[in-house]
PDB file of C-alpha atoms in Angstrom:
ATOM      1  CA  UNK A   1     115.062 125.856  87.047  1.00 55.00           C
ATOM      2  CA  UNK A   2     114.584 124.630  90.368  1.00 79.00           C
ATOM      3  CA  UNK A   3     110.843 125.316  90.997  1.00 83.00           C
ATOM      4  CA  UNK A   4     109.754 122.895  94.057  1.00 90.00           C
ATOM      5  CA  UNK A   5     113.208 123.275  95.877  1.00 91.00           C
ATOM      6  CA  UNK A   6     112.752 124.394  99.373  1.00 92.00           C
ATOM      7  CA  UNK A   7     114.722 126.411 101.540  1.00 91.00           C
ATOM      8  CA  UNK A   8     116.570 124.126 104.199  1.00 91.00           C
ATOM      9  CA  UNK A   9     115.203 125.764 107.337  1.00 90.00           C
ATOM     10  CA  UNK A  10     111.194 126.884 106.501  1.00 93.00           C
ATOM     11  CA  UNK A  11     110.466 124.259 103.453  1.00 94.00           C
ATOM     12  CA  UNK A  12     109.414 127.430 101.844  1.00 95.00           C
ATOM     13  CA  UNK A  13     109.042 126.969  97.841  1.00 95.00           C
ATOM     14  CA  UNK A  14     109.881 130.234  95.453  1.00 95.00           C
ATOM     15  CA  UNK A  15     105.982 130.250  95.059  1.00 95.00           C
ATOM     16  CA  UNK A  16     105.771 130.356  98.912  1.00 96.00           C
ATOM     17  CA  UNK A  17     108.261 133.204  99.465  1.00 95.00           C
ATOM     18  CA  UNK A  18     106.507 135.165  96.200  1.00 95.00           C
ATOM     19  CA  UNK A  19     102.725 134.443  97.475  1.00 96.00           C
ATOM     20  CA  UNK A  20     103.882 135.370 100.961  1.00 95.00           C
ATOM     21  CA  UNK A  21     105.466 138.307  99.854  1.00 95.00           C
ATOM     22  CA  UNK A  22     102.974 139.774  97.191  1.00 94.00           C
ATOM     23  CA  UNK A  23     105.113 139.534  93.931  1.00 94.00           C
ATOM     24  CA  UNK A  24     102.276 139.167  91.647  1.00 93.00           C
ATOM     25  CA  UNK A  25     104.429 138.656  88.308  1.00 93.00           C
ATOM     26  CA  UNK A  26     106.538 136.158  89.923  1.00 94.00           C
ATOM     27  CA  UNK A  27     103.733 133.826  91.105  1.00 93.00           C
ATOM     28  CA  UNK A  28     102.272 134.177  87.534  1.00 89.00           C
ATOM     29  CA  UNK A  29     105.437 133.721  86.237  1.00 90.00           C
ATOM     30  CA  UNK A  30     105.856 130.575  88.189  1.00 91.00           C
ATOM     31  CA  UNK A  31     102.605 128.874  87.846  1.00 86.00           C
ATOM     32  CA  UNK A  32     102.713 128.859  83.919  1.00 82.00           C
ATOM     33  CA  UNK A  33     105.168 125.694  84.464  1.00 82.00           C
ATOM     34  CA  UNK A  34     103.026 122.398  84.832  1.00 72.00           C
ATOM     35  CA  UNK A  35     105.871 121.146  87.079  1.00 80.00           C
ATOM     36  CA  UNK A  36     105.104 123.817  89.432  1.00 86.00           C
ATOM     37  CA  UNK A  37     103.616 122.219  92.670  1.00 88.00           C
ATOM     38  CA  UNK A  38     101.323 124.885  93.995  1.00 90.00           C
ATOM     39  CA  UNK A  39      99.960 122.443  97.172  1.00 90.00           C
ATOM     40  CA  UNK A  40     103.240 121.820  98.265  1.00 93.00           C
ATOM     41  CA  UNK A  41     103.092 122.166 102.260  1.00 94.00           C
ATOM     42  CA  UNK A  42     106.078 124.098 104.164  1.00 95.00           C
ATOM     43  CA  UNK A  43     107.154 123.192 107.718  1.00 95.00           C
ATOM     44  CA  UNK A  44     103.699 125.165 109.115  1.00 95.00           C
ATOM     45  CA  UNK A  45     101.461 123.028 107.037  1.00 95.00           C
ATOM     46  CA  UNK A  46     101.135 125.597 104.577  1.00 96.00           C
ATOM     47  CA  UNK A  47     100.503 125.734 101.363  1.00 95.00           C
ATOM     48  CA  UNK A  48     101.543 129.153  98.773  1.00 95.00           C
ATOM     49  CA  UNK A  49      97.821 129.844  98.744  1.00 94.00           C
ATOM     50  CA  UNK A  50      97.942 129.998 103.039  1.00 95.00           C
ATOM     51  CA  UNK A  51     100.360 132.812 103.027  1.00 94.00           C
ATOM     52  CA  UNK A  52      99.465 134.883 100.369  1.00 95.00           C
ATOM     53  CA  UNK A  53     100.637 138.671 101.361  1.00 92.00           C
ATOM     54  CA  UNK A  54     100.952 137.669 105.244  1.00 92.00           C
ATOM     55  CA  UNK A  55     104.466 139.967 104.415  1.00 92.00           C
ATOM     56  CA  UNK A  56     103.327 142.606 102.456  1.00 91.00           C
ATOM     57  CA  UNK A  57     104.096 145.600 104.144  1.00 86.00           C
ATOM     58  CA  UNK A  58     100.759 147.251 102.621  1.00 86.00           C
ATOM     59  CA  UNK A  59      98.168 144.418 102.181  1.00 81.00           C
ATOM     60  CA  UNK A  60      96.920 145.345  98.295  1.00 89.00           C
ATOM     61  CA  UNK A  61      93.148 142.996  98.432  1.00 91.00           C
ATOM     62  CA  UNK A  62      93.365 142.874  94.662  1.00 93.00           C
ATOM     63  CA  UNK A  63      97.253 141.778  94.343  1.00 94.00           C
ATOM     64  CA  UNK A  64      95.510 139.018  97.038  1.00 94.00           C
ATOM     65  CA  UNK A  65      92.778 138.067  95.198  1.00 94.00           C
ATOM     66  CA  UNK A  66      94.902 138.011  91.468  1.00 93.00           C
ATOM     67  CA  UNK A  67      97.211 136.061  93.543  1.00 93.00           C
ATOM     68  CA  UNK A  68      94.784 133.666  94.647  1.00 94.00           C
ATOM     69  CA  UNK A  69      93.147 132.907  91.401  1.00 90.00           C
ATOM     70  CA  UNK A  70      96.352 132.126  89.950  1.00 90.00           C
ATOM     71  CA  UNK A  71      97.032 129.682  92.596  1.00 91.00           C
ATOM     72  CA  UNK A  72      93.535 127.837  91.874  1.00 86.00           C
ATOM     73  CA  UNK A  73      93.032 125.109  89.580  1.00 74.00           C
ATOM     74  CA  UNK A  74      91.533 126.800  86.441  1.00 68.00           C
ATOM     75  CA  UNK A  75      89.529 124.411  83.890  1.00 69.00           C
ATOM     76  CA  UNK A  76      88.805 125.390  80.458  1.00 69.00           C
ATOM     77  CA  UNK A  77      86.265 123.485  78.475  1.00 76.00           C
ATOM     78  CA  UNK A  78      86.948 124.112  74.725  1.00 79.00           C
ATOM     79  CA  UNK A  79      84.211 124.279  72.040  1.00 85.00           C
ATOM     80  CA  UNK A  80      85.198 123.373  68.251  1.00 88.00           C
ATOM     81  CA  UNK A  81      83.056 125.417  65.938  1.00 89.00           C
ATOM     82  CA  UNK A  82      83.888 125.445  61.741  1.00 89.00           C
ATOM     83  CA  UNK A  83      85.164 128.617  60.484  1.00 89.00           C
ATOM     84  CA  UNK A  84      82.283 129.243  57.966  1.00 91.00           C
ATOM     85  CA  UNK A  85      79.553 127.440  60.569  1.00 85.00           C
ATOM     86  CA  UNK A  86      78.788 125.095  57.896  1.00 91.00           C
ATOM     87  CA  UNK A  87      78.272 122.525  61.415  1.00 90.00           C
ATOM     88  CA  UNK A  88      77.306 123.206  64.792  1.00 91.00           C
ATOM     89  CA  UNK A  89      79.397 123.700  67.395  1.00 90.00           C
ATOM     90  CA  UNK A  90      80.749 120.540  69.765  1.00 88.00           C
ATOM     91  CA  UNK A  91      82.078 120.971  73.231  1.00 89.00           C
ATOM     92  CA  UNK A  92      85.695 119.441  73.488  1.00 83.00           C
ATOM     93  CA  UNK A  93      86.652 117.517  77.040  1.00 80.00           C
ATOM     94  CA  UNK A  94      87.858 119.052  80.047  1.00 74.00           C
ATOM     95  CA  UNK A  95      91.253 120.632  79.898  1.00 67.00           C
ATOM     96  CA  UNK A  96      94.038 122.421  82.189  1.00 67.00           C
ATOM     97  CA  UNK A  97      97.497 123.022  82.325  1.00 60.00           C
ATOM     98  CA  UNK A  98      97.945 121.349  84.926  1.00 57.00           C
ATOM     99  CA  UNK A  99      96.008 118.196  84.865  1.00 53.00           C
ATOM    100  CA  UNK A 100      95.197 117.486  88.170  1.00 47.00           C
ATOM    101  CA  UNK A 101      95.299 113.493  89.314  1.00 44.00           C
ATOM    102  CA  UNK A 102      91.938 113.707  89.221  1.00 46.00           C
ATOM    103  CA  UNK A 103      91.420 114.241  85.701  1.00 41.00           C
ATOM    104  CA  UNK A 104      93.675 112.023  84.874  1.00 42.00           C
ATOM    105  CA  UNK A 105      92.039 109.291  87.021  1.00 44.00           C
ATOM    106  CA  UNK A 106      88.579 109.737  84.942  1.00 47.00           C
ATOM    107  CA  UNK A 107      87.122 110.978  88.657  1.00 43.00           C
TER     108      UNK A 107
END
């Protein structure tokens, strides 16, 4: 699957043309890939989070907003507890699917 490959003429990604077009289930579908680059600029400057629903034909606000937080970077912090709670509880380190350079750079 090709998922950064731009089109020759815009530099759109697929995650431009869904988030530009409103195709909720594709974006999601999309961004559950860690090799998907969702920062990747077009020939505008523009990133799939810039053009969400600009060509909708109806502009839904919540397919733009669900849209939107899937395109964020979403953080999880995990806490470990034991089955019978025998122990207390311990907060795990920071995780995401993604892992961001700057997690991985200790920043």
């Amino acid at each position: 699957m090709y998922l950064n490959t731009p089109l020759k003429g815009s530099n759109d990604t697929p995650l431009h043309i869904a988030s530009k077009f409103g195709a909720l289930d594709v974006v999601a579908l999309l961004v559950q890939f860690s090799s998907c680059d969702t920062k990747r600029l077009n020939k505008e400057n523009q990133t799939p989070a810039d053009l969400v629903g600009s060509r909708m034909s109806n502009t839904d606000t919540e397919v733009v907003k669900k849209i939107l937080q899937l395109l964020s970077d979403n953080h999880y912090i995990p806490i470990y507890r034991v089955c019978d709670h025998s122990q207390p509880a311990f907060i795990g380190e920071l995780w995401s699917p993604r892992r961001p350079t700057s997690m991985l750079l200790g920043k």
